[in-house]
Amino acid sequence: MIAVSQSAENSFTVAIDGPAAAGKGTIGRAVAAHFGFAHLDTGLLYRAVGRRVLAGEEAVAAARALEPSDMAEPEALRTAAIAGAASEVAVIPEVRAALVEFQRAFARRAGGAVLDGRDIGTVICPEAEVKLFVTASAEVRAERRCRELQAAGHATDLATVLDEVRARDARDAGRSTAPMRAAEDAVLLDTSEMSVEAAVAAAIGVVSAAREGGRGR
Ligand code: CDP
């Protein structure tokens, strides 16, 4: 009880959800840096479970055994194979349940937190002070992800990445536990025709407005 009220004091949660490669991570990192908040890319948790499963572990046991060292090298988790495995383990309710407590504690830490994922505004932090749903057309998202993967040295092409992104979105939106969807009170940010700078500025504007509005409560 005491630990909860201590960490809830001075907490401020920004929940960012949206489909694959929408720019949630870039926006989340920039918002966190701007306001001095901590940032958690929750996709890394599912990717780390996915990597353990690809290595032969059972999914629920892998989620329960997750340690900080699993996420120590995020770049190693950003492959198409691990992304696919992540979205397959993410449909399993017990996998999701094993990751809830860590995410909620992170969200309520003192000093503010930004979490990005698929179910942050709907399931993990329905009480978040700010909720953003960041999206873009599948074609634009696939182009961005294709460039990122190629820059990281992965051999791939646009048609393959577009197929992967669409398959993952369908699985993430169609699962019965914590499906990807915008919370009713989320602000929608379609970045299809926006530069990174414009998208970040828009997100910072939404957070600033909420902080102003919340003063004196
Ligand atoms: O970076 P990208 O948007 O492509 O994916 P990610 O955020 O790293 O998430 C990888 C996969 O993990 C997603 O396709 C989801 O299946 C799953 N995930 C989830 O179910 N819930 C979250 N809060 C975050 C990720």
PDB file of C-alpha atoms and ligand atoms in Angstrom:
ATOM      1  CA  MET A   1       0.000   0.000   0.000  1.00  0.00           C
ATOM      2  CA  ILE A   2       2.694   2.473   1.051  1.00  0.00           C
ATOM      3  CA  ALA A   3       4.846   1.651  -1.959  1.00  0.00           C
ATOM      4  CA  VAL A   4       1.901   2.195  -4.294  1.00  0.00           C
ATOM      5  CA  SER A   5       0.911   5.568  -2.864  1.00  0.00           C
ATOM      6  CA  GLN A   6       4.537   6.724  -2.822  1.00  0.00           C
ATOM      7  CA  SER A   7       5.112   5.891  -6.459  1.00  0.00           C
ATOM      8  CA  ALA A   8       1.679   7.160  -7.526  1.00  0.00           C
ATOM      9  CA  GLU A   9       2.509  10.561  -6.071  1.00  0.00           C
ATOM     10  CA  ASN A  10       4.084  12.782  -8.712  1.00  0.00           C
ATOM     11  CA  SER A  11       3.348  10.200 -11.397  1.00  0.00           C
ATOM     12  CA  PHE A  12       2.102  11.117 -14.871  1.00  0.00           C
ATOM     13  CA  THR A  13       1.513   8.459 -17.497  1.00  0.00           C
ATOM     14  CA  VAL A  14       1.575   8.891 -21.261  1.00  0.00           C
ATOM     15  CA  ALA A  15       0.138   5.819 -23.037  1.00  0.00           C
ATOM     16  CA  ILE A  16       1.023   5.453 -26.724  1.00  0.00           C
ATOM     17  CA  ASP A  17      -0.595   2.687 -28.754  1.00  0.00           C
ATOM     18  CA  GLY A  18      -0.822   1.907 -32.429  1.00  0.00           C
ATOM     19  CA  PRO A  19      -0.055  -0.620 -35.172  1.00  0.00           C
ATOM     20  CA  ALA A  20       3.341  -1.978 -36.225  1.00  0.00           C
ATOM     21  CA  ALA A  21       5.985   0.550 -37.225  1.00  0.00           C
ATOM     22  CA  ALA A  22       3.704   3.555 -36.718  1.00  0.00           C
ATOM     23  CA  GLY A  23       6.473   5.524 -35.009  1.00  0.00           C
ATOM     24  CA  LYS A  24       5.354   4.911 -31.407  1.00  0.00           C
ATOM     25  CA  GLY A  25       8.912   4.290 -30.224  1.00  0.00           C
ATOM     26  CA  THR A  26      10.364   7.405 -31.862  1.00  0.00           C
ATOM     27  CA  ILE A  27       7.552   9.580 -30.523  1.00  0.00           C
ATOM     28  CA  GLY A  28       7.674   7.924 -27.097  1.00  0.00           C
ATOM     29  CA  ARG A  29      11.421   8.448 -26.727  1.00  0.00           C
ATOM     30  CA  ALA A  30      11.181  12.094 -27.836  1.00  0.00           C
ATOM     31  CA  VAL A  31       8.238  12.865 -25.527  1.00  0.00           C
ATOM     32  CA  ALA A  32      10.052  11.219 -22.611  1.00  0.00           C
ATOM     33  CA  ALA A  33      13.253  13.187 -23.303  1.00  0.00           C
ATOM     34  CA  HIS A  34      11.314  16.467 -23.610  1.00  0.00           C
ATOM     35  CA  PHE A  35       9.499  16.122 -20.274  1.00  0.00           C
ATOM     36  CA  GLY A  36      12.206  14.175 -18.397  1.00  0.00           C
ATOM     37  CA  PHE A  37       9.974  11.089 -18.127  1.00  0.00           C
ATOM     38  CA  ALA A  38      11.116   7.464 -18.197  1.00  0.00           C
ATOM     39  CA  HIS A  39      10.272   5.492 -21.350  1.00  0.00           C
ATOM     40  CA  LEU A  40       9.299   1.831 -21.761  1.00  0.00           C
ATOM     41  CA  ASP A  41       8.901   0.247 -25.197  1.00  0.00           C
ATOM     42  CA  THR A  42       6.613  -2.601 -24.105  1.00  0.00           C
ATOM     43  CA  GLY A  43       7.039  -4.301 -27.491  1.00  0.00           C
ATOM     44  CA  LEU A  44      10.526  -5.262 -26.322  1.00  0.00           C
ATOM     45  CA  LEU A  45       9.003  -7.433 -23.569  1.00  0.00           C
ATOM     46  CA  TYR A  46       6.969  -9.402 -26.129  1.00  0.00           C
ATOM     47  CA  ARG A  47       9.911  -9.529 -28.517  1.00  0.00           C
ATOM     48  CA  ALA A  48      12.133 -10.905 -25.739  1.00  0.00           C
ATOM     49  CA  VAL A  49       9.548 -13.620 -25.001  1.00  0.00           C
ATOM     50  CA  GLY A  50       9.352 -14.322 -28.750  1.00  0.00           C
ATOM     51  CA  ARG A  51      13.126 -14.732 -28.949  1.00  0.00           C
ATOM     52  CA  ARG A  52      13.109 -17.217 -26.059  1.00  0.00           C
ATOM     53  CA  VAL A  53      10.365 -19.197 -27.826  1.00  0.00           C
ATOM     54  CA  LEU A  54      12.346 -19.246 -31.072  1.00  0.00           C
ATOM     55  CA  ALA A  55      15.202 -20.662 -28.976  1.00  0.00           C
ATOM     56  CA  GLY A  56      12.953 -23.519 -27.832  1.00  0.00           C
ATOM     57  CA  GLU A  57      11.327 -22.342 -24.588  1.00  0.00           C
ATOM     58  CA  GLU A  58       7.613 -22.677 -23.844  1.00  0.00           C
ATOM     59  CA  ALA A  59       5.916 -19.272 -24.130  1.00  0.00           C
ATOM     60  CA  VAL A  60       4.301 -18.880 -20.693  1.00  0.00           C
ATOM     61  CA  ALA A  61       7.418 -20.136 -18.879  1.00  0.00           C
ATOM     62  CA  ALA A  62       9.503 -17.759 -20.997  1.00  0.00           C
ATOM     63  CA  ALA A  63       7.316 -14.766 -20.054  1.00  0.00           C
ATOM     64  CA  ARG A  64       7.517 -15.658 -16.359  1.00  0.00           C
ATOM     65  CA  ALA A  65      11.297 -16.057 -16.545  1.00  0.00           C
ATOM     66  CA  LEU A  66      11.953 -12.742 -18.301  1.00  0.00           C
ATOM     67  CA  GLU A  67      14.800 -10.700 -16.802  1.00  0.00           C
ATOM     68  CA  PRO A  68      16.144  -7.206 -17.513  1.00  0.00           C
ATOM     69  CA  SER A  69      19.084  -8.764 -19.354  1.00  0.00           C
ATOM     70  CA  ASP A  70      16.619 -10.088 -21.985  1.00  0.00           C
ATOM     71  CA  MET A  71      16.018  -6.469 -23.040  1.00  0.00           C
ATOM     72  CA  ALA A  72      19.614  -5.285 -22.605  1.00  0.00           C
ATOM     73  CA  GLU A  73      20.342  -5.100 -26.341  1.00  0.00           C
ATOM     74  CA  PRO A  74      17.129  -3.819 -27.935  1.00  0.00           C
ATOM     75  CA  GLU A  75      18.601  -3.691 -31.441  1.00  0.00           C
ATOM     76  CA  ALA A  76      19.107  -7.453 -31.408  1.00  0.00           C
ATOM     77  CA  LEU A  77      15.346  -7.842 -30.839  1.00  0.00           C
ATOM     78  CA  ARG A  78      14.374  -5.770 -33.885  1.00  0.00           C
ATOM     79  CA  THR A  79      14.262  -8.491 -36.540  1.00  0.00           C
ATOM     80  CA  ALA A  80      11.250  -9.559 -38.592  1.00  0.00           C
ATOM     81  CA  ALA A  81      11.413 -13.117 -37.233  1.00  0.00           C
ATOM     82  CA  ILE A  82      11.347 -11.921 -33.625  1.00  0.00           C
ATOM     83  CA  ALA A  83       8.522  -9.443 -34.386  1.00  0.00           C
ATOM     84  CA  GLY A  84       6.446 -12.302 -35.809  1.00  0.00           C
ATOM     85  CA  ALA A  85       7.190 -14.545 -32.833  1.00  0.00           C
ATOM     86  CA  ALA A  86       6.297 -11.656 -30.486  1.00  0.00           C
ATOM     87  CA  SER A  87       2.853 -11.238 -32.004  1.00  0.00           C
ATOM     88  CA  GLU A  88       2.268 -14.996 -31.780  1.00  0.00           C
ATOM     89  CA  VAL A  89       3.100 -15.178 -28.054  1.00  0.00           C
ATOM     90  CA  ALA A  90       1.146 -11.944 -27.472  1.00  0.00           C
ATOM     91  CA  VAL A  91      -2.184 -13.728 -28.115  1.00  0.00           C
ATOM     92  CA  ILE A  92      -1.636 -16.009 -25.082  1.00  0.00           C
ATOM     93  CA  PRO A  93      -3.471 -14.560 -22.030  1.00  0.00           C
ATOM     94  CA  GLU A  94      -0.992 -16.054 -19.510  1.00  0.00           C
ATOM     95  CA  VAL A  95       1.923 -14.455 -21.365  1.00  0.00           C
ATOM     96  CA  ARG A  96       0.237 -11.056 -21.179  1.00  0.00           C
ATOM     97  CA  ALA A  97      -0.681 -11.579 -17.515  1.00  0.00           C
ATOM     98  CA  ALA A  98       2.957 -12.298 -16.635  1.00  0.00           C
ATOM     99  CA  LEU A  99       3.972  -8.884 -18.010  1.00  0.00           C
ATOM    100  CA  VAL A 100       1.193  -6.699 -16.549  1.00  0.00           C
ATOM    101  CA  GLU A 101       2.588  -5.950 -13.101  1.00  0.00           C
ATOM    102  CA  PHE A 102       5.976  -4.768 -14.347  1.00  0.00           C
ATOM    103  CA  GLN A 103       4.339  -2.417 -16.867  1.00  0.00           C
ATOM    104  CA  ARG A 104       1.879  -0.959 -14.324  1.00  0.00           C
ATOM    105  CA  ALA A 105       4.628  -0.332 -11.775  1.00  0.00           C
ATOM    106  CA  PHE A 106       6.693   1.381 -14.454  1.00  0.00           C
ATOM    107  CA  ALA A 107       3.714   3.554 -15.447  1.00  0.00           C
ATOM    108  CA  ARG A 108       3.146   4.861 -11.932  1.00  0.00           C
ATOM    109  CA  ARG A 109       6.774   5.565 -11.052  1.00  0.00           C
ATOM    110  CA  ALA A 110       7.495   8.984  -9.626  1.00  0.00           C
ATOM    111  CA  GLY A 111       8.531  11.616 -12.135  1.00  0.00           C
ATOM    112  CA  GLY A 112       6.434  10.505 -15.107  1.00  0.00           C
ATOM    113  CA  ALA A 113       6.498   7.665 -17.618  1.00  0.00           C
ATOM    114  CA  VAL A 114       5.796   7.054 -21.280  1.00  0.00           C
ATOM    115  CA  LEU A 115       4.829   3.513 -22.332  1.00  0.00           C
ATOM    116  CA  ASP A 116       4.244   2.469 -25.910  1.00  0.00           C
ATOM    117  CA  GLY A 117       2.571  -0.704 -27.135  1.00  0.00           C
ATOM    118  CA  ARG A 118      -0.834  -2.003 -28.173  1.00  0.00           C
ATOM    119  CA  ASP A 119      -2.935  -2.137 -24.982  1.00  0.00           C
ATOM    120  CA  ILE A 120      -1.426   0.564 -22.787  1.00  0.00           C
ATOM    121  CA  GLY A 121      -4.376   2.982 -22.850  1.00  0.00           C
ATOM    122  CA  THR A 122      -6.992   0.210 -22.773  1.00  0.00           C
ATOM    123  CA  VAL A 123      -5.664  -2.446 -20.373  1.00  0.00           C
ATOM    124  CA  ILE A 124      -2.346  -1.552 -18.727  1.00  0.00           C
ATOM    125  CA  CYS A 125      -3.100   2.093 -17.814  1.00  0.00           C
ATOM    126  CA  PRO A 126      -6.758   2.938 -18.474  1.00  0.00           C
ATOM    127  CA  GLU A 127      -6.258   5.854 -16.064  1.00  0.00           C
ATOM    128  CA  ALA A 128      -3.285   7.351 -17.969  1.00  0.00           C
ATOM    129  CA  GLU A 129      -3.288  11.144 -18.033  1.00  0.00           C
ATOM    130  CA  VAL A 130      -2.570  11.164 -21.781  1.00  0.00           C
ATOM    131  CA  LYS A 131      -3.470   8.541 -24.384  1.00  0.00           C
ATOM    132  CA  LEU A 132      -2.262   8.719 -27.956  1.00  0.00           C
ATOM    133  CA  PHE A 133      -3.092   6.323 -30.775  1.00  0.00           C
ATOM    134  CA  VAL A 134      -0.392   6.728 -33.400  1.00  0.00           C
ATOM    135  CA  THR A 135      -1.082   5.342 -36.835  1.00  0.00           C
ATOM    136  CA  ALA A 136      -0.209   5.684 -40.526  1.00  0.00           C
ATOM    137  CA  SER A 137      -1.190   3.837 -43.695  1.00  0.00           C
ATOM    138  CA  ALA A 138       0.175   0.294 -43.980  1.00  0.00           C
ATOM    139  CA  GLU A 139       2.224   1.325 -47.036  1.00  0.00           C
ATOM    140  CA  VAL A 140       3.917   4.223 -45.238  1.00  0.00           C
ATOM    141  CA  ARG A 141       4.613   2.089 -42.174  1.00  0.00           C
ATOM    142  CA  ALA A 142       6.070  -0.718 -44.298  1.00  0.00           C
ATOM    143  CA  GLU A 143       8.331   1.746 -46.128  1.00  0.00           C
ATOM    144  CA  ARG A 144       9.642   3.131 -42.836  1.00  0.00           C
ATOM    145  CA  ARG A 145      10.204  -0.339 -41.361  1.00  0.00           C
ATOM    146  CA  CYS A 146      11.843  -1.595 -44.559  1.00  0.00           C
ATOM    147  CA  ARG A 147      14.323   1.302 -44.456  1.00  0.00           C
ATOM    148  CA  GLU A 148      15.068   0.644 -40.759  1.00  0.00           C
ATOM    149  CA  LEU A 149      15.631  -3.081 -41.326  1.00  0.00           C
ATOM    150  CA  GLN A 150      17.843  -2.496 -44.370  1.00  0.00           C
ATOM    151  CA  ALA A 151      19.846   0.163 -42.507  1.00  0.00           C
ATOM    152  CA  ALA A 152      20.421  -2.383 -39.731  1.00  0.00           C
ATOM    153  CA  GLY A 153      21.816  -4.819 -42.312  1.00  0.00           C
ATOM    154  CA  HIS A 154      18.794  -7.122 -42.759  1.00  0.00           C
ATOM    155  CA  ALA A 155      18.136  -8.269 -46.332  1.00  0.00           C
ATOM    156  CA  THR A 156      14.454  -7.639 -47.076  1.00  0.00           C
ATOM    157  CA  ASP A 157      12.178  -5.855 -49.537  1.00  0.00           C
ATOM    158  CA  LEU A 158       9.084  -3.679 -49.395  1.00  0.00           C
ATOM    159  CA  ALA A 159       6.567  -6.326 -50.488  1.00  0.00           C
ATOM    160  CA  THR A 160       7.796  -8.750 -47.800  1.00  0.00           C
ATOM    161  CA  VAL A 161       7.708  -6.111 -45.074  1.00  0.00           C
ATOM    162  CA  LEU A 162       4.216  -4.960 -46.119  1.00  0.00           C
ATOM    163  CA  ASP A 163       2.965  -8.557 -45.865  1.00  0.00           C
ATOM    164  CA  GLU A 164       4.584  -8.967 -42.426  1.00  0.00           C
ATOM    165  CA  VAL A 165       3.180  -5.684 -41.116  1.00  0.00           C
ATOM    166  CA  ARG A 166      -0.339  -6.527 -42.336  1.00  0.00           C
ATOM    167  CA  ALA A 167      -0.216 -10.045 -40.863  1.00  0.00           C
ATOM    168  CA  ARG A 168       0.965  -8.721 -37.506  1.00  0.00           C
ATOM    169  CA  ASP A 169      -1.673  -5.939 -37.417  1.00  0.00           C
ATOM    170  CA  ALA A 170      -4.427  -8.465 -38.173  1.00  0.00           C
ATOM    171  CA  ARG A 171      -3.223 -10.794 -35.397  1.00  0.00           C
ATOM    172  CA  ASP A 172      -2.810  -7.921 -32.907  1.00  0.00           C
ATOM    173  CA  ALA A 173      -6.222  -6.391 -33.638  1.00  0.00           C
ATOM    174  CA  GLY A 174      -8.028  -9.730 -33.880  1.00  0.00           C
ATOM    175  CA  ARG A 175      -6.922 -11.481 -30.681  1.00  0.00           C
ATOM    176  CA  SER A 176      -9.474 -11.779 -27.907  1.00  0.00           C
ATOM    177  CA  THR A 177      -7.234 -10.735 -24.987  1.00  0.00           C
ATOM    178  CA  ALA A 178      -6.171  -7.062 -25.024  1.00  0.00           C
ATOM    179  CA  PRO A 179      -6.603  -6.514 -28.768  1.00  0.00           C
ATOM    180  CA  MET A 180      -4.914  -3.495 -30.299  1.00  0.00           C
ATOM    181  CA  ARG A 181      -7.420  -0.651 -30.436  1.00  0.00           C
ATOM    182  CA  ALA A 182      -7.626   3.029 -29.611  1.00  0.00           C
ATOM    183  CA  ALA A 183      -9.049   3.836 -26.181  1.00  0.00           C
ATOM    184  CA  GLU A 184     -12.224   5.910 -26.419  1.00  0.00           C
ATOM    185  CA  ASP A 185     -10.450   8.896 -24.910  1.00  0.00           C
ATOM    186  CA  ALA A 186      -7.248   8.545 -26.992  1.00  0.00           C
ATOM    187  CA  VAL A 187      -6.063  11.349 -29.258  1.00  0.00           C
ATOM    188  CA  LEU A 188      -5.573   9.976 -32.772  1.00  0.00           C
ATOM    189  CA  LEU A 189      -2.326  10.932 -34.517  1.00  0.00           C
ATOM    190  CA  ASP A 190      -2.123   9.861 -38.164  1.00  0.00           C
ATOM    191  CA  THR A 191       1.499  10.365 -39.201  1.00  0.00           C
ATOM    192  CA  SER A 192       1.098   9.176 -42.830  1.00  0.00           C
ATOM    193  CA  GLU A 193       1.890  12.635 -44.171  1.00  0.00           C
ATOM    194  CA  MET A 194       3.869  13.976 -41.211  1.00  0.00           C
ATOM    195  CA  SER A 195       7.598  14.314 -40.732  1.00  0.00           C
ATOM    196  CA  VAL A 196       9.081  12.833 -37.557  1.00  0.00           C
ATOM    197  CA  GLU A 197       9.549  16.375 -36.237  1.00  0.00           C
ATOM    198  CA  ALA A 198       5.907  17.283 -36.880  1.00  0.00           C
ATOM    199  CA  ALA A 199       4.632  14.084 -35.261  1.00  0.00           C
ATOM    200  CA  VAL A 200       6.826  14.616 -32.192  1.00  0.00           C
ATOM    201  CA  ALA A 201       5.728  18.253 -31.918  1.00  0.00           C
ATOM    202  CA  ALA A 202       2.065  17.227 -32.126  1.00  0.00           C
ATOM    203  CA  ALA A 203       2.532  14.618 -29.382  1.00  0.00           C
ATOM    204  CA  ILE A 204       4.388  17.083 -27.146  1.00  0.00           C
ATOM    205  CA  GLY A 205       1.539  19.549 -27.684  1.00  0.00           C
ATOM    206  CA  VAL A 206      -1.043  17.030 -26.485  1.00  0.00           C
ATOM    207  CA  VAL A 207       1.010  16.186 -23.377  1.00  0.00           C
ATOM    208  CA  SER A 208       1.656  19.879 -22.588  1.00  0.00           C
ATOM    209  CA  ALA A 209      -2.052  20.657 -22.837  1.00  0.00           C
ATOM    210  CA  ALA A 210      -2.890  17.799 -20.450  1.00  0.00           C
ATOM    211  CA  ARG A 211      -0.226  18.958 -17.987  1.00  0.00           C
ATOM    212  CA  GLU A 212      -1.597  22.507 -18.046  1.00  0.00           C
ATOM    213  CA  GLY A 213      -5.149  21.234 -17.667  1.00  0.00           C
ATOM    214  CA  GLY A 214      -4.151  19.008 -14.748  1.00  0.00           C
ATOM    215  CA  ARG A 215      -2.411  21.724 -12.708  1.00  0.00           C
ATOM    216  CA  GLY A 216      -4.018  22.513  -9.372  1.00  0.00           C
ATOM    217  CA  ARG A 217      -6.078  19.320  -9.273  1.00  0.00           C
TER     218      ARG A 217
HETATM  219  O1  CDP B   1       7.964  -1.848 -33.291  1.00  0.00           O
HETATM  220  P1  CDP B   1       6.668  -2.453 -33.757  1.00  0.00           P
HETATM  221  O2  CDP B   1       5.531  -1.488 -33.699  1.00  0.00           O
HETATM  222  O3  CDP B   1       6.782  -3.099 -35.090  1.00  0.00           O
HETATM  223  O4  CDP B   1       6.348  -3.665 -32.769  1.00  0.00           O
HETATM  224  P2  CDP B   1       6.548  -3.748 -31.190  1.00  0.00           P
HETATM  225  O5  CDP B   1       5.897  -2.567 -30.527  1.00  0.00           O
HETATM  226  O6  CDP B   1       7.975  -4.013 -30.875  1.00  0.00           O
HETATM  227  O7  CDP B   1       5.655  -5.044 -30.797  1.00  0.00           O
HETATM  228  C1  CDP B   1       5.941  -6.337 -31.288  1.00  0.00           C
HETATM  229  C2  CDP B   1       4.709  -7.197 -31.064  1.00  0.00           C
HETATM  230  O8  CDP B   1       4.496  -7.350 -29.664  1.00  0.00           O
HETATM  231  C3  CDP B   1       3.406  -6.621 -31.576  1.00  0.00           C
HETATM  232  O9  CDP B   1       3.141  -6.951 -32.929  1.00  0.00           O
HETATM  233  C4  CDP B   1       2.366  -7.208 -30.629  1.00  0.00           C
HETATM  234  O10 CDP B   1       1.949  -8.490 -31.040  1.00  0.00           O
HETATM  235  C5  CDP B   1       3.114  -7.370 -29.337  1.00  0.00           C
HETATM  236  N1  CDP B   1       2.786  -6.325 -28.356  1.00  0.00           N
HETATM  237  C6  CDP B   1       1.612  -6.456 -27.644  1.00  0.00           C
HETATM  238  O11 CDP B   1       0.839  -7.371 -27.869  1.00  0.00           O
HETATM  239  N2  CDP B   1       1.304  -5.548 -26.658  1.00  0.00           N
HETATM  240  C7  CDP B   1       2.120  -4.536 -26.403  1.00  0.00           C
HETATM  241  N3  CDP B   1       1.805  -3.684 -25.420  1.00  0.00           N
HETATM  242  C8  CDP B   1       3.307  -4.361 -27.138  1.00  0.00           C
HETATM  243  C9  CDP B   1       3.608  -5.270 -28.123  1.00  0.00           C
END
